[in-house]
XYZ file of C-alpha atoms in Angstrom:
589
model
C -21.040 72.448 66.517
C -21.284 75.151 64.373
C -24.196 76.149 61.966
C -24.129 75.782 58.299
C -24.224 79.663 58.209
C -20.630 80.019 59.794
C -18.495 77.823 57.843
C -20.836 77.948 54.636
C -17.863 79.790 52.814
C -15.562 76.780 53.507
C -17.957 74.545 52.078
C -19.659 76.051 49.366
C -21.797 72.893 48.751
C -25.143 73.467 51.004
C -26.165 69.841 49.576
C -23.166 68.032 50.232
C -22.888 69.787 53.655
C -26.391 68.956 54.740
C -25.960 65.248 54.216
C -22.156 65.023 55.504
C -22.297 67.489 58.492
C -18.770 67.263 59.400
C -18.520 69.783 56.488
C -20.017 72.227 58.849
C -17.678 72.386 61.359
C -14.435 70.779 59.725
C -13.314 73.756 58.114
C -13.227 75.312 61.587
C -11.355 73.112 63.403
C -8.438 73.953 65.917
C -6.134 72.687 68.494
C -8.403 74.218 71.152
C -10.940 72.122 69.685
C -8.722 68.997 69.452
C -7.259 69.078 73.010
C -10.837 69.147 74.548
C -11.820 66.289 72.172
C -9.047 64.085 73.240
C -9.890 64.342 76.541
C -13.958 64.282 76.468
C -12.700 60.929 74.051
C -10.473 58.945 76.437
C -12.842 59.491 79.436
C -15.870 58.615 77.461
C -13.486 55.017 76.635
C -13.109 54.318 79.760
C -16.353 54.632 80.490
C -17.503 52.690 77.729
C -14.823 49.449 78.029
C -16.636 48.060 81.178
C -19.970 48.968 80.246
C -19.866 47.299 76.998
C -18.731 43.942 79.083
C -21.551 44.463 81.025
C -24.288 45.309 78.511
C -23.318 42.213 76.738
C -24.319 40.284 80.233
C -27.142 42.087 80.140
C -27.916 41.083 76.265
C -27.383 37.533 76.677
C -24.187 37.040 74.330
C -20.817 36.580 74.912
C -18.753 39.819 76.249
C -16.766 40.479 73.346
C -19.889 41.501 71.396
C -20.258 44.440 73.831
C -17.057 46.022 72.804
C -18.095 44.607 68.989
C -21.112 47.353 69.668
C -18.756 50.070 70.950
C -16.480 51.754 68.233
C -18.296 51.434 64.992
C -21.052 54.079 66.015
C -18.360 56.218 66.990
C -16.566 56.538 63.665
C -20.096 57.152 61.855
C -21.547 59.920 63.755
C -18.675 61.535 63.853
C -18.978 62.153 60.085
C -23.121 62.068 59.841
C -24.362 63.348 63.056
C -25.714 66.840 64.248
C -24.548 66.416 67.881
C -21.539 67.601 69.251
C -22.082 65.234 72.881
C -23.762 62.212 71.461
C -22.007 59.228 71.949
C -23.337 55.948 70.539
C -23.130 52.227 71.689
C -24.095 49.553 73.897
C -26.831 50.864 76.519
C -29.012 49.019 79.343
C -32.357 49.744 77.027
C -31.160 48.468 74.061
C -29.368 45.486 75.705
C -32.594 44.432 77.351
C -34.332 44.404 74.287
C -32.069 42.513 72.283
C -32.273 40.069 75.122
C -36.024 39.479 74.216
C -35.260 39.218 70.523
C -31.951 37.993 69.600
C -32.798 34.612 71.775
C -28.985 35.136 73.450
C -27.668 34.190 69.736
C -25.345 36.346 68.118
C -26.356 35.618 64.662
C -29.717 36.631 65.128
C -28.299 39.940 67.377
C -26.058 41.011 64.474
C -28.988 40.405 62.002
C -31.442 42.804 63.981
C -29.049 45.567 64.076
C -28.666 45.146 60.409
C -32.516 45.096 59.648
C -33.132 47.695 62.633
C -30.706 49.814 60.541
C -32.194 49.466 57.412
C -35.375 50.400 58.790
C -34.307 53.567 60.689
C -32.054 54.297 57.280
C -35.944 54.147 55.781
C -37.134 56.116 57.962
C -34.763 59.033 57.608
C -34.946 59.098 53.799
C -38.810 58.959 53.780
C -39.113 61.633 56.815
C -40.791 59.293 59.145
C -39.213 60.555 61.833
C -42.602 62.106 63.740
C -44.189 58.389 64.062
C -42.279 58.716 67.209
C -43.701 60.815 68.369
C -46.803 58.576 68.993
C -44.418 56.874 71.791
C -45.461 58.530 74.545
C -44.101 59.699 77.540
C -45.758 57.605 80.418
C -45.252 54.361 77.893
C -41.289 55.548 78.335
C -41.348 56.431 82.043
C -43.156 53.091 82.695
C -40.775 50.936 80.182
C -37.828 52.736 81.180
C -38.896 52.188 85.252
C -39.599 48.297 84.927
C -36.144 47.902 82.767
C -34.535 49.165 85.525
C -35.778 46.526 88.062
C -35.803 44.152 85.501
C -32.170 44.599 84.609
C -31.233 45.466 88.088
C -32.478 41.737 89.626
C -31.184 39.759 86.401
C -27.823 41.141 88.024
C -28.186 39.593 92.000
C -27.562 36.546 90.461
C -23.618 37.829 89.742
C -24.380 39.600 92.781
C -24.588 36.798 95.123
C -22.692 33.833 92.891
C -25.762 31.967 91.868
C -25.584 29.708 88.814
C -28.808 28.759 86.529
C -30.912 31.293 87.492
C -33.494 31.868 84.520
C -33.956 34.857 82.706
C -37.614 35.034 82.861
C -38.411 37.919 86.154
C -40.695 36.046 87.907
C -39.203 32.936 88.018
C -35.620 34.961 88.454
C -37.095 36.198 91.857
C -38.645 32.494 92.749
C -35.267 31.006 92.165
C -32.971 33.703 93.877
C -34.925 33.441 97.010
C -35.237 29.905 97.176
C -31.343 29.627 96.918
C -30.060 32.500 98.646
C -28.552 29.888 101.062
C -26.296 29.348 98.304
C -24.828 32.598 97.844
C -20.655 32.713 97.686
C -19.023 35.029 100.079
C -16.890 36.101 97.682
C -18.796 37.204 94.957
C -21.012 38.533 97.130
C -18.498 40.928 99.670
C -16.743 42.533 96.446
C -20.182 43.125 94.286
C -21.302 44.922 97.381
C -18.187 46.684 97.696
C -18.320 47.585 94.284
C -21.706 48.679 94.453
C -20.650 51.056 97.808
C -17.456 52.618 95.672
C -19.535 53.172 92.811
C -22.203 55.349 94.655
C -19.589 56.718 96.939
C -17.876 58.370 93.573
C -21.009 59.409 91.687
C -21.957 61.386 95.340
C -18.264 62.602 95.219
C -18.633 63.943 91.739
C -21.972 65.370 92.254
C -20.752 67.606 95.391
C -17.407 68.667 93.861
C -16.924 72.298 93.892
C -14.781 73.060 90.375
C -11.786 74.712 90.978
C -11.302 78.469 89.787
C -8.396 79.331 87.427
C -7.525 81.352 90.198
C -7.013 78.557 92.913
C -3.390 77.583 93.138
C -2.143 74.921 90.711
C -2.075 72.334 93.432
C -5.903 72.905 94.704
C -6.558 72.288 90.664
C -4.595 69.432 90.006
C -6.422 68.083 92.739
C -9.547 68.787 91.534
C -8.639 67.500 88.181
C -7.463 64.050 89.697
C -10.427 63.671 91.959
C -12.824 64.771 88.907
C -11.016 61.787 86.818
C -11.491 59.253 89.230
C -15.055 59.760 89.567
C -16.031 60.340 85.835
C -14.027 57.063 85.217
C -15.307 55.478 88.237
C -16.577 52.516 85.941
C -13.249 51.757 84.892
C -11.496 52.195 88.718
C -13.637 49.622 90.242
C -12.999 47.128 87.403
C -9.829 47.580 87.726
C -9.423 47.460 91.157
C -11.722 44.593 91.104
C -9.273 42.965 88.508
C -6.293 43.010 90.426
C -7.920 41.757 93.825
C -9.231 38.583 91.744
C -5.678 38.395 89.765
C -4.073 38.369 93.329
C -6.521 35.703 94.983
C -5.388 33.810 91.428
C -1.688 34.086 92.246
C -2.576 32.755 95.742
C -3.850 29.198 93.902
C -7.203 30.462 95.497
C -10.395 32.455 93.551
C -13.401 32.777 95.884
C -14.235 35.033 92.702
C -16.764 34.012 89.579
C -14.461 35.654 86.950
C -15.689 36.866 83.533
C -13.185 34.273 81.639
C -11.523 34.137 78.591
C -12.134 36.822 75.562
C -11.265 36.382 71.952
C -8.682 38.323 71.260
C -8.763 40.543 67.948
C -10.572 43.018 65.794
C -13.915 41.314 64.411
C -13.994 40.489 60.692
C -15.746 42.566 58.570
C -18.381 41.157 56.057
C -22.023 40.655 55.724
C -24.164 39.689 58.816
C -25.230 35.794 58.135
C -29.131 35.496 56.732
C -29.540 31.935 58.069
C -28.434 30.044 60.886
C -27.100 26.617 61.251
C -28.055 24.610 64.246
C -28.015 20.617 64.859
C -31.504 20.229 63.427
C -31.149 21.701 60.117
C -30.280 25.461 59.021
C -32.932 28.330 59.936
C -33.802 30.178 57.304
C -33.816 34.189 56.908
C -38.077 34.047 56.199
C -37.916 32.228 59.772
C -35.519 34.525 61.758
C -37.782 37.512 60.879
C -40.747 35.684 62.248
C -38.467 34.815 65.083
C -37.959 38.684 65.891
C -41.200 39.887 65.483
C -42.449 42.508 67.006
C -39.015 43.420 67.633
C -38.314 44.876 64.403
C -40.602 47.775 65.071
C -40.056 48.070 68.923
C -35.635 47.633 68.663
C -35.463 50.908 65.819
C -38.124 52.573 67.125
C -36.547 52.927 70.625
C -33.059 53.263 69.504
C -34.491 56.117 67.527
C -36.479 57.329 70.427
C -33.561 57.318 72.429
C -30.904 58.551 70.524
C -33.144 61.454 69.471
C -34.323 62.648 72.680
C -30.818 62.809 74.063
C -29.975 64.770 71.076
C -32.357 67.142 71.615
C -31.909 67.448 75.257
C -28.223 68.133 75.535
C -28.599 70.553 72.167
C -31.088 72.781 74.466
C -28.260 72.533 77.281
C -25.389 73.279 75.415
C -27.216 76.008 72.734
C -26.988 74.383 69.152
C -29.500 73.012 67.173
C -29.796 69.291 66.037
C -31.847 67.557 62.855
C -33.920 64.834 63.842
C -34.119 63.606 60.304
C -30.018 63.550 60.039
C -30.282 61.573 63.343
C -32.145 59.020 62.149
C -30.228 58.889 58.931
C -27.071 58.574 61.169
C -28.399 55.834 63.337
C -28.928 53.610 60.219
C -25.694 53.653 58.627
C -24.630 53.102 62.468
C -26.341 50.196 62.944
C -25.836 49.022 58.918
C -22.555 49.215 59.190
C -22.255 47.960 62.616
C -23.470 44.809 61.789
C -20.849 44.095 59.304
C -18.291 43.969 62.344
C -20.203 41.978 64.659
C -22.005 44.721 66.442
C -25.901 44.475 67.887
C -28.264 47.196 68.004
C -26.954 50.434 69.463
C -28.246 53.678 69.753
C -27.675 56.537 71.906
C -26.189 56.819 75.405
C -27.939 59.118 78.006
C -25.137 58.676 80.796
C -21.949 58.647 78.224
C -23.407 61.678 76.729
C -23.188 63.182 80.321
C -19.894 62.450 80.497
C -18.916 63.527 76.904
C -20.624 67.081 77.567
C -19.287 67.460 81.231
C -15.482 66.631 79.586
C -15.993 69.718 77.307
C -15.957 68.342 74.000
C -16.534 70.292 71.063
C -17.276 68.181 68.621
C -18.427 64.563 67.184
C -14.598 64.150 66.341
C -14.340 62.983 70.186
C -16.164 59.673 68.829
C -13.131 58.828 66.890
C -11.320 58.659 69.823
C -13.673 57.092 72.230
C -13.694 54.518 69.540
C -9.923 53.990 68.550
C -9.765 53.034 72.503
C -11.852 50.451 72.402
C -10.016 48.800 69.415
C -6.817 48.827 70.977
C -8.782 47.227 74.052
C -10.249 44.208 71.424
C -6.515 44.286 69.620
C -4.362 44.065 73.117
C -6.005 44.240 76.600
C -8.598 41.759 76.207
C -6.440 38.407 77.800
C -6.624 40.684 80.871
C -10.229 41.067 81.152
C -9.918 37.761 81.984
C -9.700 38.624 85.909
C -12.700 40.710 85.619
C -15.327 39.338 88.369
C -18.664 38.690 87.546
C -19.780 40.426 90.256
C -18.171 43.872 89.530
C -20.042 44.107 85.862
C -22.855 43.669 88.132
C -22.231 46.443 90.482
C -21.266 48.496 86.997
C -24.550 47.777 85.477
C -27.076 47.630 88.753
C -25.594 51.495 89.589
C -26.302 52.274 85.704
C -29.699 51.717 85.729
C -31.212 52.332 89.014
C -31.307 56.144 88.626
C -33.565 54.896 85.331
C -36.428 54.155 87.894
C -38.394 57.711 88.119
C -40.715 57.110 90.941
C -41.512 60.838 91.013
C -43.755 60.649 88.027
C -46.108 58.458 89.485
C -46.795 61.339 91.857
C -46.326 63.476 88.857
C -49.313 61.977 86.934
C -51.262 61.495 89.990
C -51.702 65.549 90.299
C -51.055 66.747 86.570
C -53.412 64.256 84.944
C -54.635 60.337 86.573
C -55.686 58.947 83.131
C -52.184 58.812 82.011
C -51.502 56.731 84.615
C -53.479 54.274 82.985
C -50.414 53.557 79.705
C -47.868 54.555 82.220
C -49.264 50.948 84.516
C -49.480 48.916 81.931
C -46.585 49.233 80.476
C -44.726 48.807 83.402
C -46.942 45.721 84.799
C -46.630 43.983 81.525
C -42.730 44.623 80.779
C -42.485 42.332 84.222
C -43.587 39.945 81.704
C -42.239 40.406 78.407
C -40.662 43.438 77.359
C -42.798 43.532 74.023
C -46.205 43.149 75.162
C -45.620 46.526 77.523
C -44.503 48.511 74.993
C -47.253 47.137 72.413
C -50.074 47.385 75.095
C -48.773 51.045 76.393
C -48.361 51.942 72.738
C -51.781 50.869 72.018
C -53.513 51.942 75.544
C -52.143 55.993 74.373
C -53.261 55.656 70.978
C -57.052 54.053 71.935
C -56.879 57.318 74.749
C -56.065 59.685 71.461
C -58.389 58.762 68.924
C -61.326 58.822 71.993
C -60.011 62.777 72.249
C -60.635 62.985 68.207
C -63.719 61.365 68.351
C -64.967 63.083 71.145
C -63.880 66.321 71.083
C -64.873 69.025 73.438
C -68.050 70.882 72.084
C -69.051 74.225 73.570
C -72.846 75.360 73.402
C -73.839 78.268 73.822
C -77.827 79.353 73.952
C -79.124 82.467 73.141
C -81.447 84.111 70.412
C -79.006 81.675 68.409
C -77.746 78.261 69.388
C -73.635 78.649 69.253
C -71.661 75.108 68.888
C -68.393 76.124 69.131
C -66.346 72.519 68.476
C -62.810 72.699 70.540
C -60.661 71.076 67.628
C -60.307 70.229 64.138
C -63.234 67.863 63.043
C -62.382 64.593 61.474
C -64.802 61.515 60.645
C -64.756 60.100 63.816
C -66.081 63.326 65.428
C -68.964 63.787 62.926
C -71.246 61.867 64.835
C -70.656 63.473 68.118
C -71.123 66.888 66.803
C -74.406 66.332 65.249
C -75.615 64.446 68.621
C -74.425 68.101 70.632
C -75.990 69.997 67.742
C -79.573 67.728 67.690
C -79.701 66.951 71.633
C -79.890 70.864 72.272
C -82.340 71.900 69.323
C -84.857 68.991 71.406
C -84.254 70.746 74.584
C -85.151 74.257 73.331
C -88.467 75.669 73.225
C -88.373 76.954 70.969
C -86.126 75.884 68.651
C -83.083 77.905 67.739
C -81.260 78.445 64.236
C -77.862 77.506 65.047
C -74.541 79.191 64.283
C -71.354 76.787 63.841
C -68.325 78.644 64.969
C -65.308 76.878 63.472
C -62.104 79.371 64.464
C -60.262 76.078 65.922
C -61.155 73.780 62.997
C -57.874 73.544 60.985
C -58.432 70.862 58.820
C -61.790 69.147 57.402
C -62.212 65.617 55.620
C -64.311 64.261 53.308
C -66.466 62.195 56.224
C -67.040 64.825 58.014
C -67.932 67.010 55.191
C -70.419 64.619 54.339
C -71.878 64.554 58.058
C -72.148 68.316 57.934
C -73.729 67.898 54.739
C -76.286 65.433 56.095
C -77.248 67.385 59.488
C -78.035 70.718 57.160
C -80.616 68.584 55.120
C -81.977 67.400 58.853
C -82.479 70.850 60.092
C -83.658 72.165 57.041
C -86.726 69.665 57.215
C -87.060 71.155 61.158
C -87.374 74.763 59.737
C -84.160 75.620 61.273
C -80.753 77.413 59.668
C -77.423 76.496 60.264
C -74.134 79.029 59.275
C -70.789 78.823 59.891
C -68.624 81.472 61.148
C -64.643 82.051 61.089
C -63.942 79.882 58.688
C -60.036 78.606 58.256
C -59.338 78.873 54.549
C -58.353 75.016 53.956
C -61.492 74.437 55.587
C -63.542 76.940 53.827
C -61.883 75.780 50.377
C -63.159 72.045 51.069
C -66.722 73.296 51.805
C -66.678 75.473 48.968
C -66.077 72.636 46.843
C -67.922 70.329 48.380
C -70.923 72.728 46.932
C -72.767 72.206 49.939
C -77.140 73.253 49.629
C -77.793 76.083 52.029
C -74.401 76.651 53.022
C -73.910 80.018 54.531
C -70.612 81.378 56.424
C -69.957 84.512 57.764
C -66.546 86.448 59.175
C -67.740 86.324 62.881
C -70.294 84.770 65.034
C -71.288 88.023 66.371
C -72.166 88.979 62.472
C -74.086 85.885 61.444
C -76.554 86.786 64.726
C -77.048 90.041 63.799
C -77.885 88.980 60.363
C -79.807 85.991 61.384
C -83.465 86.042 61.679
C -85.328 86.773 65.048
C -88.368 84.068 64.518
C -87.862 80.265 65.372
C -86.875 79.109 61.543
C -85.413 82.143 60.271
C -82.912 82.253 57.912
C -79.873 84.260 57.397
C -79.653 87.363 54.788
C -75.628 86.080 54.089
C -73.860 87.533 51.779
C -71.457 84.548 50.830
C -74.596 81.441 50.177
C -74.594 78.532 48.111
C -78.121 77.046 47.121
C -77.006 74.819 44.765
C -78.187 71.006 45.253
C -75.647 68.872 47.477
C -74.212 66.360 45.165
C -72.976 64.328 48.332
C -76.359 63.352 49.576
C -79.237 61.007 47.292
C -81.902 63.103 46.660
C-alpha cells in the first residue's frame, strides 16, 4: 500500500487521510492493481466459504453464522485498514473462544462482538494499544498449542460419526474412547480421505517450483491450474465431498452425517438484541455481561493480538509499514458493525492472509471481493451446502489448526531461557480445562515473573577505595528496598567502611517512592559517617532529585570523577561541585 508521502498530492487532507487510509492509495489505483485484486479476492472466497462452515462448528452455533462473520470485515478494512494482505473473519482462535463465552447462543455471540468492538474501538481512540503487549509470547505459544488439540479432538467426533459427545476435553476424550465401537464407516472413510487430500495438496503447494515467464505457455498454465487447486484446496475437497454425499443421496442411501439445511438469505441488519428470551423469563443485558465475563477482556484482547501481529508480520515480508493504532481502530468498527448483520467476533486470519499475499494482491480492495463472494454464497448457493458432510468440515478444520501446535518452542525455551517455561505450562495445562483460566493464569504467571525483575533488579557492586552500586535498570518503589539491602549488606562486610558512589547511567526514570527510599538511606549513612554521591545522572532523573531538595545530595558527571574527588579516610566526604545541604523535607526530622 502506498505511504501517505506518495499520493499526499491526491489527497491534500493529511487528517482525513490518516483516519480513512484508502485515501492513501485510492488515488493510485490501476488495472494492474485491480486484476491482481480480483484474483488474490476470489481465491481468498473460496477459501473462506468452507472455513466459515466450519468455524461455526467449531463456535457452537449454527453454520450460517460462519458466513454471517465472513464479509462484513471485508468491506471495513478495506476502507480503514493499513494492510494490504489482511483479511478478516471467522478463525479457529476466535471460534474457540466464543465457544467458552457465547454458551453456543447466537444472541449472546452477536452481543460479544458488539461489546468486544466497542472495547477495541476504545482502545484505538485512547491509544491503548501497548497493553498488549503484556500478552506474552509463551502465554500465546502455550494457548495457541492447547487450542489446537483442543479444537483438533472436538472434531473426531465428525470424524468418526459419534453423536452427544460433550464439549468439555476431558470428558470429550472419556466419551470418544468409550464409544469408538460406534464409529460409522462412512463418516469415518471420507473424513480420513479428506484429511489425506488435504495434506497431500498443502505438500503439493509447498514443493511447487513457479513457472518462469519464460517456460512455454503450456508448462504455465499448468502451473497455474495445479497452484489453484491447492490454494483452494479447502473448497475442492468440500466439493468433492459434496457431490459423493449428493450421489449416495440419489442412490436412496447416505452412509454420510450431512451438514443439513441453511437459511437461505442475506442477514437483516439492525441492532444486536440486549436481552434474551428463554422459557423461564427474559435475561437481562446486566446478566449477559456477567454471563461473559472474563471474556470481554480475553475475546478483544486476542482478536487484537492477533490481527495485529499478522499485520505486522506480513508488513515486514512484503516492505510497507502498518499502524497498530489504525488496526485497532479498524477492528472495532469491524466487529461494531459486524454485529449489526449477525456476525460474532472476528479478527484477523493468519492462513487467509497467506493466501491473500501469495495471490499477489495489492491492496485491501481485494476484501471487497473476498466478501461480495460470500454474499452471493448466503443469497444463492446455500440450499447446496446442504450435501456438505460433517466429516469433511472436520478434515477442513483438524488440517487448519494442527500446524498451530509449535512443539519446537518447548525445546526453544528449554535452551534460550527454562523460567519461561513456567507461563508457557500453565497456560497450556489449564486451557485443557477452560480456555479462560489459561490465559488469566499465563497472563498473571508473566506479569508476577515481571514485577519480581522490577523489584529485584540486578545490582552490581563494585569495592574499592569507594563502594560502586551500579543498579542494572530504572529504579521504581518496589526496588527501593532491595537497593538499600545491596547498599547496607556490603558497608557491614567492609572493614572498613567505604563512602559509596551510586552510579545511575541505566536509571531512566525515578518515582516518588523511591526518591523517598534514597532519601531515607542518605540520612542512615550519614549517622554511620559515611557519604553517598551519585554519578551520570539521566536528566528526568536528575530533575526529580533536584526537586526533591534532597540533604547531602551530591552528583557528579562520572564515577571515575566523584572517586577522585572523594575523600581517602573511612567517612570522607566529597569536595562536589553541584551539593545540596538544604534539610530533606521528605523525611520527619
Amino acid at each position: 500500500v502506498p505511504e501517505p508521502r506518495q499520493c499526499g498530492r491526491s489527497c491534500p487532507c493529511p487528517g482525513l487521510r490518516a483516519g480513512l487510509p484508502v485515501l492513501r492509495w485510492l488515488p493510485r489505483y490501476s488495472l494492474a492493481w485491480l486484476q491482481l485484486d480480483l484474483i488474490a479476492g476470489l481465491t481468498v472466497g473460496l477459501t473462506v466459504v468452507p472455513q466459515a462452515l466450519a468455524y461455526a462448528e467449531v463456535a457452537g452455533l449454527p453454520l450460517q453464522y460462519g458466513l454471517y462473520s465472513s464479509f462484513m470485515g471485508c468491506f471495513v478494512y478495506c476502507f480503514l485498514g493499513t494492510a494490504k494482505d489482511v483479511t478478516l473473519g471467522p478463525t479457529a482462535i476466535m471460534s474457540l473462544l466464543v465457544s467458552s463465552y457465547a454458551f453456543h447462543e447466537p444472541v449472546y455471540a452477536i452481543l460479544l462482538a458488539f461489546l468486544s468492538g466497542c472495547i477495541q474501538l476504545a482502545m484505538g481512540l485512547l491509544h491503548l494499544g501497548f497493553l498488549l503487549d503484556f500478552i506474552s509470547c509463551p502465554v500465546i505459544k502455550g494457548f495457541t498449542s492447547a487450542a489446537s488439540i483442543t479444537i483438533s479432538f472436538n472434531q473426531i467426533k465428525n470424524i468418526l460419526g459419534l453423536q452427544g459427545i460433550p464439549r468439555q476435553f476431558f470428558l470429550q476424550v472419556y466419551e470418544t474412547l468409550r464409544r469408538i465401537g460406534e464409529t460409522r464407516a462412512g463418516d469415518a472413510v471420507l473424513g480420513l480421505a479428506c484429511l489425506a487430500a488435504l495434506a497431500g495438496l498443502q505438500a503439493m503447494k509447498s514443493r511447487l517450483p513457479r513457472a518462469a515467464p519464460v517456460e512455454p505457455l503450456a508448462a504455465r498454465v499448468s502451473y497455474l491450474i495445479v497452484w489453484t487447486t491447492a490454494t483452494a484446496r479447502n473448497a475442492v475437497v468440500v466439493l468433492f465431498a459434496g457431490l459423493v454425499a449428493y450421489s449416495f443421496q440419489v442412490m436412496g442411501s447416505q452412509p454420510l452425517t450431512l451438514t443439513g439445511s441453511i437459511p437461505q438469505g442475506l442477514p437483516a441488519f439492525r441492532l444486536p438484541c440486549f436481552s434474551m428470551a428463554t422459557p423461564n423469563g427474559t435475561i437481562p443485558f446486566r446478566s449477559m455481561v456477567e454471563d461473559m465475563g472474563v471474556g470481554l477482556a480475553v475475546v478483544p484482547l486476542m482478536g487484537l493480538l492477533e490481527t495485529v501481529a499478522i499485520a505486522k508480520a506480513f508488513a515486514s515480508q512484503n516492505d510497507y509499514r502498518i499502524d497498530p493504532n489504525q488496526e485497532l481502530l479498524a477492528m472495532g468498527f469491524a466487529n461494531i458493525l459486524g454485529s449489526f448483520v449477525s456476525s460474532y467476533p472476528i479478527t484477523g486470519s493468519f492462513g487467509r492472509t497467506a493466501v491473500n499475499a501469495q495471490s499477489g494482491v495489492c491492496t485491501p480492495a481485494g476484501g471487497l471481493v473476498t466478501g461480495t463472494l460470500v454474499l452471493l454464497s448466503l443469497a444463492y448457493l446455500t440450499s447446496l451446502f446442504y450435501y456438505i458432510p460433517k466429516a469433511a468440515l472436520a478434515a477442513v478444520i483438524i488440517s487448519a489448526v494442527v500446524p498451530m501446535f509449535d512443539a519446537g518452542i518447548f525445546r526453544t525455551l528449554w535452551r534460550v531461557k527454562r523460567l519461561d517455561l513456567v507461563p508457557l505450562c500453565v497456560t497450556f495445562l489449564l486451557c485443557f480445562w477452560e480456555v479462560q483460566y489459561g490465559i488469566v493464569a499465563g497472563v498473571l504467571v508473566s506479569g508476577i515473573f515481571l514485577l519480581y525483575s522490577i523489584a529485584r533488579p540486578p545490582i552490581k557492586v563494585s569495592e574499592g577505595d569507594v563502594l560502586l552500586v551500579q543498579p542494572g535498570s530504572s529504579l521504581h518503589f518496589p526496588a527501593i528496598e532491595c537497593l538499600r539491602d545491596a547498599v547496607c549488606s556490603r558497608i557491614l562486610a567492609a572493614s572498613p567502611p567505604h563512602s559509596i558512589i551510586l552510579d545511575c547511567r541505566h536509571i531512566s526514570s525515578i518515582d516518588y517512592t523511591a526518591v523517598v527510599g534514597l532519601a531515607e538511606l542518605l540520612q542512615e549513612l550519614r549517622k554511620q559517617g559515611l557519604s553517598l554521591a551519585f554519578c551520570s545522572l539521566q536528566d528526568p532523573v536528575l530533575q526529580v532529585l533536584l526537586s526533591a531538595d534532597l540533604e547531602g545530595f551530591q552528583h557528579f558527571p562520572s564515577w571515575e570523577e566523584a572517586e577522585r574527588c572523594g575523600g581517602a579516610e573511612p567517612g570522607g566526604g566529597w569536595s562536589a561541585p553541584f551539593t545540596s545541604t538544604s534539610e530533606s523535607s521528605l523525611l520527619p526530622t
